């Protein structure tokens, strides 16, 4: 297993930070984000031999991460749960108000729309890549994106590149 | 005018130090891989034994249903329901989990009885109700969460008000107990991690006690006690209905294992 582990370590060391940030934007809590990433990494390691030979292992990891997050939300008792007093707020730097506000706005979105925004505008995935990842059509991704942006724009003056 | 990508990057900037322990994660997976190989080799024998044990266990009485405490016209009406499948459908290309060591229906009966016994022994003055089926005995269900094989939730009523206790049993801890800020190893090798979570929701103080137990046999048990209950997340108490110590007592019940 050692050669596999070496490859796994290298793969993860490069992507860990990005995975944590993606998870945080989905779940809005750094502790939960680490839990979600841990779930994804365990599954990734378990299937590393197969995944490492894939053309796009990043898509595989993101898919597991998304599934872990959606699964977390499925837990009935926790669907509305406490946001742990976030130590990260103490580290807020340049614009803490907009930082918290965007997280609040994201939290108001249904999970799939939130995922679409994070994948497209944080992970910089294309419509096609996002559709593949979520297992929906490109048309659905476009409509979900439009609705999510409409929701954000109802209370915020934002723009997106390429519009 | 703000650009969305910049806003998202700013929101996720300055992450705190990660609690993910890569070495622990890899070491844990090594152990799991060995166990899966062993299970694959001895699967048939385990199945025969499990069925035999299961038939015996299934014959045990399930115990009395706790009285419903839900202010509803129909006391047996569930006040929690599982979300519909299609809306939460997971992407399809996901890895298969290792095969169960015991028939699922047998494990559900056995674990449910163990949980009821542990709750009654640890919190003798509390009443427990299954929010999914308030007039039936509290029981585990499968397929609720991905990271743990079996899930149970109890609405708890005691002298301090309402609350909830979730119990999840699986063989794959989401975050190894040894990596939790507060953790210890018991004499029998069981690792226990715990955490007290405080926060606010809609202006109300929300508190949880969380415990993760990893037995030497590979079973992972997550327990969460919350000071609120669905469907309205009504908060009637300051503290969760079980302390960390009580959750540990429940989770270390010997029969609460995937490998009886």
mmCIF file of C-alpha atoms in Angstrom:
data_model
loop_
_atom_site.group_PDB
_atom_site.id
_atom_site.type_symbol
_atom_site.label_atom_id
_atom_site.label_comp_id
_atom_site.label_asym_id
_atom_site.label_seq_id
_atom_site.Cartn_x
_atom_site.Cartn_y
_atom_site.Cartn_z
ATOM 1 C CA UNK A 1 0.000 0.000 0.000
ATOM 2 C CA UNK A 2 2.985 2.293 0.455
ATOM 3 C CA UNK A 3 3.269 3.546 -3.155
ATOM 4 C CA UNK A 4 -0.456 4.187 -3.178
ATOM 5 C CA UNK A 5 -0.191 6.055 0.079
ATOM 6 C CA UNK A 6 2.559 8.246 -1.290
ATOM 7 C CA UNK A 7 0.422 9.197 -4.251
ATOM 8 C CA UNK A 8 -2.540 9.770 -2.008
ATOM 9 C CA UNK A 9 -0.565 12.008 0.314
ATOM 10 C CA UNK A 10 0.718 14.079 -2.575
ATOM 11 C CA UNK A 11 -2.739 14.389 -4.100
ATOM 12 C CA UNK A 12 -4.329 15.422 -0.833
ATOM 13 C CA UNK A 13 -1.598 17.769 0.309
ATOM 14 C CA UNK A 14 -2.129 19.864 -2.798
ATOM 15 C CA UNK A 15 -5.909 19.901 -2.554
ATOM 16 C CA UNK A 16 -6.689 19.815 1.148
ATOM 17 C CA UNK A 17 -6.963 23.557 1.533
ATOM 18 C CA UNK A 18 -9.286 23.908 -1.443
ATOM 19 C CA UNK A 19 -11.454 21.032 -0.297
ATOM 20 C CA UNK A 20 -11.805 22.557 3.159
ATOM 21 C CA UNK A 21 -12.800 25.910 1.718
ATOM 22 C CA UNK A 22 -15.308 24.318 -0.635
ATOM 23 C CA UNK A 23 -16.794 22.340 2.233
ATOM 24 C CA UNK A 24 -16.962 25.463 4.367
ATOM 25 C CA UNK A 25 -18.866 27.375 1.709
ATOM 26 C CA UNK A 26 -21.326 24.504 1.519
ATOM 27 C CA UNK A 27 -21.873 23.945 5.236
ATOM 28 C CA UNK A 28 -20.849 27.328 6.734
ATOM 29 C CA UNK A 29 -18.956 25.795 9.641
ATOM 30 C CA UNK A 30 -15.263 24.968 9.693
ATOM 31 C CA UNK A 31 -15.621 22.073 12.132
ATOM 32 C CA UNK A 32 -18.292 20.471 9.976
ATOM 33 C CA UNK A 33 -16.207 21.238 6.914
ATOM 34 C CA UNK A 34 -13.325 19.229 8.361
ATOM 35 C CA UNK A 35 -15.715 16.380 9.107
ATOM 36 C CA UNK A 36 -16.985 16.398 5.543
ATOM 37 C CA UNK A 37 -13.485 16.479 4.109
ATOM 38 C CA UNK A 38 -12.475 13.626 6.411
ATOM 39 C CA UNK A 39 -15.355 11.542 5.089
ATOM 40 C CA UNK A 40 -14.311 12.305 1.547
ATOM 41 C CA UNK A 41 -10.664 11.489 2.185
ATOM 42 C CA UNK A 42 -11.422 8.159 3.829
ATOM 43 C CA UNK A 43 -13.477 7.119 0.831
ATOM 44 C CA UNK A 44 -10.884 8.472 -1.532
ATOM 45 C CA UNK A 45 -8.142 6.484 0.173
ATOM 46 C CA UNK A 46 -10.244 3.344 0.136
ATOM 47 C CA UNK A 47 -10.610 3.566 -3.623
ATOM 48 C CA UNK A 48 -7.388 5.351 -4.393
ATOM 49 C CA UNK A 49 -6.026 2.793 -6.827
ATOM 50 C CA UNK A 50 -9.060 3.145 -9.040
ATOM 51 C CA UNK A 51 -9.460 6.872 -8.535
ATOM 52 C CA UNK A 52 -5.818 7.655 -9.225
ATOM 53 C CA UNK A 53 -6.164 6.168 -12.684
ATOM 54 C CA UNK A 54 -9.187 8.314 -13.501
ATOM 55 C CA UNK A 55 -8.934 11.182 -15.924
ATOM 56 C CA UNK A 56 -10.370 13.596 -13.408
ATOM 57 C CA UNK A 57 -9.950 12.431 -9.818
ATOM 58 C CA UNK A 58 -10.790 15.939 -8.615
ATOM 59 C CA UNK A 59 -14.332 15.512 -9.855
ATOM 60 C CA UNK A 60 -14.568 12.260 -7.937
ATOM 61 C CA UNK A 61 -13.444 13.903 -4.703
ATOM 62 C CA UNK A 62 -15.817 16.812 -5.142
ATOM 63 C CA UNK A 63 -18.647 14.373 -5.778
ATOM 64 C CA UNK A 64 -17.930 12.529 -2.546
ATOM 65 C CA UNK A 65 -17.708 15.821 -0.697
ATOM 66 C CA UNK A 66 -21.046 16.954 -2.071
ATOM 67 C CA UNK A 67 -22.625 13.675 -1.159
ATOM 68 C CA UNK A 68 -21.242 13.882 2.357
ATOM 69 C CA UNK A 69 -22.672 17.368 2.733
ATOM 70 C CA UNK A 70 -26.089 16.484 1.350
ATOM 71 C CA UNK A 71 -26.067 13.469 3.600
ATOM 72 C CA UNK A 72 -25.254 15.618 6.596
ATOM 73 C CA UNK A 73 -28.238 17.782 5.770
ATOM 74 C CA UNK A 74 -30.471 14.732 5.508
ATOM 75 C CA UNK A 75 -30.021 13.931 9.160
ATOM 76 C CA UNK A 76 -33.465 14.929 10.352
ATOM 77 C CA UNK A 77 -32.499 16.059 13.803
ATOM 78 C CA UNK A 78 -29.775 18.298 12.528
ATOM 79 C CA UNK A 79 -31.488 19.843 9.562
ATOM 80 C CA UNK A 80 -31.740 22.987 11.627
ATOM 81 C CA UNK A 81 -28.876 22.871 14.039
ATOM 82 C CA UNK A 82 -26.635 25.120 15.958
ATOM 83 C CA UNK A 83 -23.877 26.942 14.271
ATOM 84 C CA UNK A 84 -21.043 26.420 16.667
ATOM 85 C CA UNK A 85 -19.566 29.626 17.922
ATOM 86 C CA UNK A 86 -17.110 29.920 15.091
ATOM 87 C CA UNK A 87 -13.518 30.505 16.080
ATOM 88 C CA UNK A 88 -12.949 31.596 12.525
ATOM 89 C CA UNK A 89 -14.866 34.816 13.072
ATOM 90 C CA UNK A 90 -12.098 35.972 15.337
ATOM 91 C CA UNK A 91 -9.767 35.700 12.410
ATOM 92 C CA UNK A 92 -11.964 37.748 10.133
ATOM 93 C CA UNK A 93 -9.764 40.249 8.429
ATOM 94 C CA UNK A 94 -10.582 42.756 5.786
ATOM 95 C CA UNK A 95 -14.332 42.770 5.372
ATOM 96 C CA UNK A 96 -15.966 40.673 8.033
ATOM 97 C CA UNK A 97 -19.423 42.080 7.384
ATOM 98 C CA UNK A 98 -19.546 41.052 3.754
ATOM 99 C CA UNK A 99 -17.980 37.752 4.684
ATOM 100 C CA UNK A 100 -20.702 36.924 7.159
ATOM 101 C CA UNK A 101 -23.395 38.338 4.936
ATOM 102 C CA UNK A 102 -22.526 36.184 1.966
ATOM 103 C CA UNK A 103 -22.567 33.116 4.216
ATOM 104 C CA UNK A 104 -25.997 34.131 5.499
ATOM 105 C CA UNK A 105 -27.251 34.603 1.972
ATOM 106 C CA UNK A 106 -25.866 31.232 0.918
ATOM 107 C CA UNK A 107 -27.510 29.618 3.926
ATOM 108 C CA UNK A 108 -30.867 30.885 2.721
ATOM 109 C CA UNK A 109 -30.518 29.027 -0.569
ATOM 110 C CA UNK A 110 -31.747 25.465 -1.090
ATOM 111 C CA UNK A 111 -28.786 23.081 -0.948
ATOM 112 C CA UNK A 112 -28.597 22.320 -4.658
ATOM 113 C CA UNK A 113 -28.622 25.982 -5.628
ATOM 114 C CA UNK A 114 -25.994 26.690 -3.050
ATOM 115 C CA UNK A 115 -23.908 23.841 -4.430
ATOM 116 C CA UNK A 116 -24.305 25.186 -7.951
ATOM 117 C CA UNK A 117 -23.023 28.608 -6.920
ATOM 118 C CA UNK A 118 -20.069 27.189 -5.015
ATOM 119 C CA UNK A 119 -19.085 24.838 -7.811
ATOM 120 C CA UNK A 120 -19.407 27.429 -10.537
ATOM 121 C CA UNK A 121 -18.122 30.564 -8.878
ATOM 122 C CA UNK A 122 -15.706 29.225 -6.274
ATOM 123 C CA UNK A 123 -14.461 26.015 -7.890
ATOM 124 C CA UNK A 124 -14.668 27.654 -11.329
ATOM 125 C CA UNK A 125 -16.369 24.677 -12.922
ATOM 126 C CA UNK A 126 -18.183 25.021 -16.202
ATOM 127 C CA UNK A 127 -21.904 24.466 -16.573
ATOM 128 C CA UNK A 128 -21.204 21.049 -18.085
ATOM 129 C CA UNK A 129 -18.814 20.047 -15.313
ATOM 130 C CA UNK A 130 -21.247 21.204 -12.659
ATOM 131 C CA UNK A 131 -24.078 19.297 -14.307
ATOM 132 C CA UNK A 132 -22.018 16.114 -14.408
ATOM 133 C CA UNK A 133 -21.005 16.495 -10.803
ATOM 134 C CA UNK A 134 -24.542 17.025 -9.567
ATOM 135 C CA UNK A 135 -26.031 14.437 -11.898
ATOM 136 C CA UNK A 136 -28.422 16.909 -13.517
ATOM 137 C CA UNK A 137 -28.797 18.454 -16.959
ATOM 138 C CA UNK A 138 -26.958 21.570 -18.061
ATOM 139 C CA UNK A 139 -30.305 23.303 -18.346
ATOM 140 C CA UNK A 140 -31.001 22.576 -14.716
ATOM 141 C CA UNK A 141 -27.652 24.016 -13.711
ATOM 142 C CA UNK A 142 -28.364 27.183 -15.694
ATOM 143 C CA UNK A 143 -31.805 27.628 -14.208
ATOM 144 C CA UNK A 144 -30.580 26.881 -10.688
ATOM 145 C CA UNK A 145 -27.779 29.390 -11.161
ATOM 146 C CA UNK A 146 -30.163 32.056 -12.396
ATOM 147 C CA UNK A 147 -32.556 31.530 -9.509
ATOM 148 C CA UNK A 148 -29.785 31.517 -6.960
ATOM 149 C CA UNK A 149 -28.350 34.742 -8.358
ATOM 150 C CA UNK A 150 -31.805 36.315 -8.382
ATOM 151 C CA UNK A 151 -32.131 35.475 -4.712
ATOM 152 C CA UNK A 152 -28.770 36.980 -3.885
ATOM 153 C CA UNK A 153 -29.456 40.074 -5.952
ATOM 154 C CA UNK A 154 -32.737 40.695 -4.222
ATOM 155 C CA UNK A 155 -30.741 41.923 -1.261
ATOM 156 C CA UNK A 156 -27.270 42.447 -2.658
ATOM 157 C CA UNK A 157 -25.688 44.238 -5.545
ATOM 158 C CA UNK A 158 -23.460 41.579 -7.042
ATOM 159 C CA UNK A 159 -22.161 40.678 -10.440
ATOM 160 C CA UNK A 160 -20.532 37.628 -11.946
ATOM 161 C CA UNK A 161 -17.803 37.480 -14.514
ATOM 162 C CA UNK A 162 -18.906 36.691 -18.038
ATOM 163 C CA UNK A 163 -22.403 38.060 -17.686
ATOM 164 C CA UNK B 1 -21.041 46.233 -7.090
ATOM 165 C CA UNK B 2 -19.253 43.100 -5.893
ATOM 166 C CA UNK B 3 -18.103 40.114 -7.861
ATOM 167 C CA UNK B 4 -19.474 36.825 -6.589
ATOM 168 C CA UNK B 5 -16.286 34.801 -6.973
ATOM 169 C CA UNK B 6 -14.364 37.369 -4.967
ATOM 170 C CA UNK B 7 -17.012 37.341 -2.275
ATOM 171 C CA UNK B 8 -16.871 33.557 -1.998
ATOM 172 C CA UNK B 9 -13.087 33.514 -1.864
ATOM 173 C CA UNK B 10 -13.099 36.198 0.775
ATOM 174 C CA UNK B 11 -15.689 34.322 2.813
ATOM 175 C CA UNK B 12 -13.546 31.188 2.802
ATOM 176 C CA UNK B 13 -10.282 32.923 3.478
ATOM 177 C CA UNK B 14 -8.308 32.566 6.689
ATOM 178 C CA UNK B 15 -9.411 29.060 7.598
ATOM 179 C CA UNK B 16 -8.562 27.924 11.121
ATOM 180 C CA UNK B 17 -5.999 25.132 11.556
ATOM 181 C CA UNK B 18 -7.442 21.885 10.343
ATOM 182 C CA UNK B 19 -8.456 19.115 12.705
ATOM 183 C CA UNK B 20 -7.848 16.540 9.974
ATOM 184 C CA UNK B 21 -5.074 14.179 11.024
ATOM 185 C CA UNK B 22 -3.802 12.619 7.819
ATOM 186 C CA UNK B 23 -1.614 10.041 9.561
ATOM 187 C CA UNK B 24 -4.483 8.922 11.752
ATOM 188 C CA UNK B 25 -6.768 8.756 8.775
ATOM 189 C CA UNK B 26 -4.354 6.578 6.805
ATOM 190 C CA UNK B 27 -3.641 4.363 9.793
ATOM 191 C CA UNK B 28 -7.347 3.890 10.397
ATOM 192 C CA UNK B 29 -7.915 2.909 6.806
ATOM 193 C CA UNK B 30 -5.081 0.365 7.018
ATOM 194 C CA UNK B 31 -6.875 -1.299 9.918
ATOM 195 C CA UNK B 32 -10.176 -1.176 8.053
ATOM 196 C CA UNK B 33 -8.608 -2.725 4.970
ATOM 197 C CA UNK B 34 -7.238 -5.619 6.990
ATOM 198 C CA UNK B 35 -10.593 -6.106 8.626
ATOM 199 C CA UNK B 36 -12.419 -6.058 5.290
ATOM 200 C CA UNK B 37 -10.068 -8.672 3.876
ATOM 201 C CA UNK B 38 -10.564 -10.827 6.916
ATOM 202 C CA UNK B 39 -14.300 -10.393 6.740
ATOM 203 C CA UNK B 40 -14.348 -11.250 3.073
ATOM 204 C CA UNK B 41 -12.561 -14.519 3.848
ATOM 205 C CA UNK B 42 -14.711 -15.409 6.819
ATOM 206 C CA UNK B 43 -17.907 -13.872 5.532
ATOM 207 C CA UNK B 44 -19.826 -17.086 5.110
ATOM 208 C CA UNK B 45 -19.034 -18.271 8.588
ATOM 209 C CA UNK B 46 -19.919 -14.898 10.065
ATOM 210 C CA UNK B 47 -23.206 -14.943 8.195
ATOM 211 C CA UNK B 48 -24.179 -18.324 9.592
ATOM 212 C CA UNK B 49 -23.301 -17.282 13.129
ATOM 213 C CA UNK B 50 -25.031 -13.933 12.773
ATOM 214 C CA UNK B 51 -28.243 -15.499 11.508
ATOM 215 C CA UNK B 52 -28.232 -17.959 14.362
ATOM 216 C CA UNK B 53 -27.652 -15.226 16.911
ATOM 217 C CA UNK B 54 -30.102 -12.965 15.154
ATOM 218 C CA UNK B 55 -32.936 -15.448 15.346
ATOM 219 C CA UNK B 56 -32.335 -15.738 19.071
ATOM 220 C CA UNK B 57 -32.175 -12.004 19.563
ATOM 221 C CA UNK B 58 -35.202 -11.359 17.395
ATOM 222 C CA UNK B 59 -37.236 -13.564 19.683
ATOM 223 C CA UNK B 60 -36.580 -11.204 22.602
ATOM 224 C CA UNK B 61 -39.380 -8.815 23.511
ATOM 225 C CA UNK B 62 -38.849 -5.342 22.193
ATOM 226 C CA UNK B 63 -39.832 -3.597 25.393
ATOM 227 C CA UNK B 64 -42.526 -1.065 26.020
ATOM 228 C CA UNK B 65 -42.991 1.939 23.845
ATOM 229 C CA UNK B 66 -42.299 5.170 25.623
ATOM 230 C CA UNK B 67 -45.306 7.368 25.967
ATOM 231 C CA UNK B 68 -45.586 10.036 23.330
ATOM 232 C CA UNK B 69 -45.125 13.568 24.530
ATOM 233 C CA UNK B 70 -46.082 15.313 21.349
ATOM 234 C CA UNK B 71 -48.796 17.929 21.558
ATOM 235 C CA UNK B 72 -50.624 16.552 18.572
ATOM 236 C CA UNK B 73 -54.207 15.584 17.886
ATOM 237 C CA UNK B 74 -52.972 12.132 16.950
ATOM 238 C CA UNK B 75 -50.437 11.049 19.546
ATOM 239 C CA UNK B 76 -49.045 8.462 17.179
ATOM 240 C CA UNK B 77 -48.507 10.866 14.286
ATOM 241 C CA UNK B 78 -44.798 11.173 13.473
ATOM 242 C CA UNK B 79 -43.398 14.617 14.068
ATOM 243 C CA UNK B 80 -40.273 13.901 12.111
ATOM 244 C CA UNK B 81 -40.208 12.479 8.633
ATOM 245 C CA UNK B 82 -37.380 11.513 6.389
ATOM 246 C CA UNK B 83 -36.808 13.895 3.530
ATOM 247 C CA UNK B 84 -37.935 12.600 0.170
ATOM 248 C CA UNK B 85 -35.330 10.638 -1.711
ATOM 249 C CA UNK B 86 -35.195 12.448 -5.060
ATOM 250 C CA UNK B 87 -34.553 15.836 -3.523
ATOM 251 C CA UNK B 88 -31.517 14.573 -1.741
ATOM 252 C CA UNK B 89 -30.370 12.021 -4.259
ATOM 253 C CA UNK B 90 -26.676 11.518 -4.146
ATOM 254 C CA UNK B 91 -24.395 11.462 -7.135
ATOM 255 C CA UNK B 92 -24.186 7.981 -8.537
ATOM 256 C CA UNK B 93 -20.486 7.291 -8.902
ATOM 257 C CA UNK B 94 -19.795 6.670 -5.264
ATOM 258 C CA UNK B 95 -17.804 3.834 -3.803
ATOM 259 C CA UNK B 96 -19.522 0.799 -2.360
ATOM 260 C CA UNK B 97 -19.310 0.321 1.376
ATOM 261 C CA UNK B 98 -17.928 -2.891 2.798
ATOM 262 C CA UNK B 99 -20.423 -5.707 3.135
ATOM 263 C CA UNK B 100 -22.251 -5.855 6.461
ATOM 264 C CA UNK B 101 -21.103 -8.501 8.877
ATOM 265 C CA UNK B 102 -24.586 -9.257 10.103
ATOM 266 C CA UNK B 103 -27.933 -9.213 8.290
ATOM 267 C CA UNK B 104 -29.233 -5.702 8.505
ATOM 268 C CA UNK B 105 -32.622 -6.586 9.917
ATOM 269 C CA UNK B 106 -30.987 -8.655 12.629
ATOM 270 C CA UNK B 107 -28.538 -5.908 13.489
ATOM 271 C CA UNK B 108 -31.312 -3.321 13.656
ATOM 272 C CA UNK B 109 -33.301 -5.378 16.148
ATOM 273 C CA UNK B 110 -30.284 -6.201 18.273
ATOM 274 C CA UNK B 111 -28.899 -2.670 18.328
ATOM 275 C CA UNK B 112 -32.308 -1.129 18.990
ATOM 276 C CA UNK B 113 -32.779 -3.322 22.052
ATOM 277 C CA UNK B 114 -29.281 -2.451 23.258
ATOM 278 C CA UNK B 115 -29.922 1.251 22.826
ATOM 279 C CA UNK B 116 -33.225 1.172 24.678
ATOM 280 C CA UNK B 117 -31.591 -0.705 27.539
ATOM 281 C CA UNK B 118 -28.674 1.726 27.675
ATOM 282 C CA UNK B 119 -30.903 4.798 27.629
ATOM 283 C CA UNK B 120 -33.160 3.448 30.355
ATOM 284 C CA UNK B 121 -30.202 2.480 32.523
ATOM 285 C CA UNK B 122 -28.369 5.773 32.094
ATOM 286 C CA UNK B 123 -31.306 8.184 32.172
ATOM 287 C CA UNK B 124 -33.865 6.354 34.326
ATOM 288 C CA UNK B 125 -36.030 9.422 34.907
ATOM 289 C CA UNK B 126 -36.417 10.331 31.264
ATOM 290 C CA UNK B 127 -38.993 9.258 28.717
ATOM 291 C CA UNK B 128 -37.933 8.463 25.176
ATOM 292 C CA UNK B 129 -40.020 8.584 22.073
ATOM 293 C CA UNK B 130 -39.184 7.845 18.462
ATOM 294 C CA UNK B 131 -40.195 10.987 16.554
ATOM 295 C CA UNK B 132 -40.669 8.936 13.398
ATOM 296 C CA UNK B 133 -43.137 6.576 15.034
ATOM 297 C CA UNK B 134 -44.085 7.910 18.473
ATOM 298 C CA UNK B 135 -46.156 4.896 19.516
ATOM 299 C CA UNK B 136 -43.545 2.286 18.714
ATOM 300 C CA UNK B 137 -40.369 1.381 20.578
ATOM 301 C CA UNK B 138 -37.362 3.483 19.752
ATOM 302 C CA UNK B 139 -35.319 1.824 17.054
ATOM 303 C CA UNK B 140 -32.413 2.216 14.690
ATOM 304 C CA UNK B 141 -32.902 2.778 10.994
ATOM 305 C CA UNK B 142 -30.532 2.303 8.116
ATOM 306 C CA UNK B 143 -29.903 4.532 5.134
ATOM 307 C CA UNK B 144 -30.432 7.801 6.993
ATOM 308 C CA UNK B 145 -26.843 8.933 6.988
ATOM 309 C CA UNK B 146 -24.028 7.842 4.756
ATOM 310 C CA UNK B 147 -21.165 8.002 7.194
ATOM 311 C CA UNK B 148 -22.814 5.738 9.760
ATOM 312 C CA UNK B 149 -24.693 2.580 8.955
ATOM 313 C CA UNK B 150 -27.449 2.887 11.543
ATOM 314 C CA UNK B 151 -29.213 5.944 12.955
ATOM 315 C CA UNK B 152 -31.615 6.435 15.828
ATOM 316 C CA UNK B 153 -33.016 9.582 17.347
ATOM 317 C CA UNK B 154 -34.920 9.853 20.583
ATOM 318 C CA UNK B 155 -37.081 12.721 21.668
ATOM 319 C CA UNK B 156 -36.335 13.017 25.358
ATOM 320 C CA UNK B 157 -38.643 14.347 28.043
ATOM 321 C CA UNK B 158 -37.457 14.769 31.595
ATOM 322 C CA UNK B 159 -37.957 17.185 34.467
ATOM 323 C CA UNK B 160 -36.015 19.892 32.645
ATOM 324 C CA UNK B 161 -38.039 19.827 29.438
ATOM 325 C CA UNK B 162 -37.599 18.427 25.982
ATOM 326 C CA UNK B 163 -34.473 17.482 24.117
ATOM 327 C CA UNK B 164 -33.049 14.985 21.733
ATOM 328 C CA UNK B 165 -30.435 12.291 21.613
ATOM 329 C CA UNK B 166 -29.095 10.979 18.313
ATOM 330 C CA UNK B 167 -27.113 7.775 18.150
ATOM 331 C CA UNK B 168 -25.283 6.587 15.056
ATOM 332 C CA UNK B 169 -23.446 3.295 14.721
ATOM 333 C CA UNK B 170 -21.024 2.502 11.952
ATOM 334 C CA UNK B 171 -17.519 1.434 11.224
ATOM 335 C CA UNK B 172 -16.157 4.570 9.696
ATOM 336 C CA UNK B 173 -15.702 7.547 11.978
ATOM 337 C CA UNK B 174 -16.070 10.843 10.207
ATOM 338 C CA UNK B 175 -13.290 12.354 12.219
ATOM 339 C CA UNK B 176 -11.302 9.925 14.361
ATOM 340 C CA UNK B 177 -12.031 10.307 18.053
ATOM 341 C CA UNK B 178 -8.335 10.575 18.760
ATOM 342 C CA UNK B 179 -8.169 13.775 16.722
ATOM 343 C CA UNK B 180 -10.869 15.530 18.749
ATOM 344 C CA UNK B 181 -9.534 18.260 21.011
ATOM 345 C CA UNK B 182 -10.921 16.400 24.029
ATOM 346 C CA UNK B 183 -10.304 12.678 23.927
ATOM 347 C CA UNK B 184 -9.105 9.780 26.002
ATOM 348 C CA UNK B 185 -8.458 6.069 25.722
ATOM 349 C CA UNK B 186 -10.229 3.737 28.120
ATOM 350 C CA UNK B 187 -8.648 0.674 29.705
ATOM 351 C CA UNK B 188 -10.126 -1.671 27.122
ATOM 352 C CA UNK B 189 -8.650 0.340 24.256
ATOM 353 C CA UNK B 190 -11.818 2.233 23.416
ATOM 354 C CA UNK B 191 -11.100 5.754 22.201
ATOM 355 C CA UNK B 192 -13.546 8.448 23.235
ATOM 356 C CA UNK B 193 -13.709 11.978 21.876
ATOM 357 C CA UNK B 194 -16.157 14.564 23.144
ATOM 358 C CA UNK B 195 -17.186 18.120 22.543
ATOM 359 C CA UNK B 196 -19.654 20.660 23.912
ATOM 360 C CA UNK B 197 -21.065 22.847 21.170
ATOM 361 C CA UNK B 198 -22.776 26.143 21.828
ATOM 362 C CA UNK B 199 -24.380 28.440 19.351
ATOM 363 C CA UNK B 200 -27.467 30.376 18.503
ATOM 364 C CA UNK B 201 -30.294 29.667 16.151
ATOM 365 C CA UNK B 202 -32.934 32.276 15.501
ATOM 366 C CA UNK B 203 -31.771 34.085 18.610
ATOM 367 C CA UNK B 204 -32.083 31.092 20.900
ATOM 368 C CA UNK B 205 -29.238 29.433 22.729
ATOM 369 C CA UNK B 206 -28.589 26.024 21.280
ATOM 370 C CA UNK B 207 -26.337 23.532 22.998
ATOM 371 C CA UNK B 208 -25.144 20.091 22.082
ATOM 372 C CA UNK B 209 -22.975 17.463 23.697
ATOM 373 C CA UNK B 210 -21.213 15.299 21.138
ATOM 374 C CA UNK B 211 -19.350 12.071 21.786
ATOM 375 C CA UNK B 212 -17.568 9.757 19.373
ATOM 376 C CA UNK B 213 -16.619 6.296 20.603
ATOM 377 C CA UNK B 214 -14.356 3.948 18.680
ATOM 378 C CA UNK B 215 -14.280 0.435 20.028
ATOM 379 C CA UNK B 216 -11.285 -1.840 19.546
ATOM 380 C CA UNK B 217 -13.474 -4.088 17.381
ATOM 381 C CA UNK B 218 -13.854 -1.274 14.838
ATOM 382 C CA UNK B 219 -17.328 -0.070 15.762
ATOM 383 C CA UNK B 220 -17.766 3.690 15.799
ATOM 384 C CA UNK B 221 -20.621 5.220 17.772
ATOM 385 C CA UNK B 222 -21.556 8.873 17.538
ATOM 386 C CA UNK B 223 -23.905 10.328 20.143
ATOM 387 C CA UNK B 224 -25.333 13.834 20.137
ATOM 388 C CA UNK B 225 -27.566 15.278 22.840
ATOM 389 C CA UNK B 226 -29.330 18.526 21.930
ATOM 390 C CA UNK B 227 -31.361 20.954 23.990
ATOM 391 C CA UNK B 228 -34.021 21.283 21.309
ATOM 392 C CA UNK B 229 -36.474 19.155 19.477
ATOM 393 C CA UNK B 230 -38.204 19.186 16.129
ATOM 394 C CA UNK B 231 -40.390 20.048 14.385
ATOM 395 C CA UNK B 232 -40.113 23.642 15.598
ATOM 396 C CA UNK B 233 -36.762 23.255 17.337
ATOM 397 C CA UNK B 234 -38.430 24.355 20.495
ATOM 398 C CA UNK B 235 -35.944 25.067 23.251
ATOM 399 C CA UNK B 236 -37.265 24.371 26.711
ATOM 400 C CA UNK B 237 -34.062 23.724 28.584
ATOM 401 C CA UNK B 238 -30.651 25.262 29.064
ATOM 402 C CA UNK B 239 -28.621 22.098 28.712
ATOM 403 C CA UNK B 240 -28.934 18.931 26.624
ATOM 404 C CA UNK B 241 -30.762 16.004 28.228
ATOM 405 C CA UNK B 242 -27.557 14.003 28.672
ATOM 406 C CA UNK B 243 -24.129 14.994 29.871
ATOM 407 C CA UNK B 244 -20.976 13.948 28.076
ATOM 408 C CA UNK B 245 -20.432 11.313 30.765
ATOM 409 C CA UNK B 246 -23.938 9.942 30.277
ATOM 410 C CA UNK B 247 -23.478 9.800 26.519
ATOM 411 C CA UNK B 248 -20.247 7.884 27.045
ATOM 412 C CA UNK B 249 -22.090 5.478 29.355
ATOM 413 C CA UNK B 250 -24.727 4.909 26.688
ATOM 414 C CA UNK B 251 -22.225 4.534 23.875
ATOM 415 C CA UNK B 252 -20.022 2.080 25.738
ATOM 416 C CA UNK B 253 -22.912 -0.308 26.322
ATOM 417 C CA UNK B 254 -21.238 -3.608 25.353
ATOM 418 C CA UNK B 255 -24.041 -4.756 23.056
ATOM 419 C CA UNK B 256 -23.893 -1.544 21.024
ATOM 420 C CA UNK B 257 -21.437 -2.961 18.514
ATOM 421 C CA UNK B 258 -21.428 -4.014 14.891
ATOM 422 C CA UNK B 259 -19.451 -7.118 15.788
ATOM 423 C CA UNK B 260 -21.351 -9.016 18.490
#
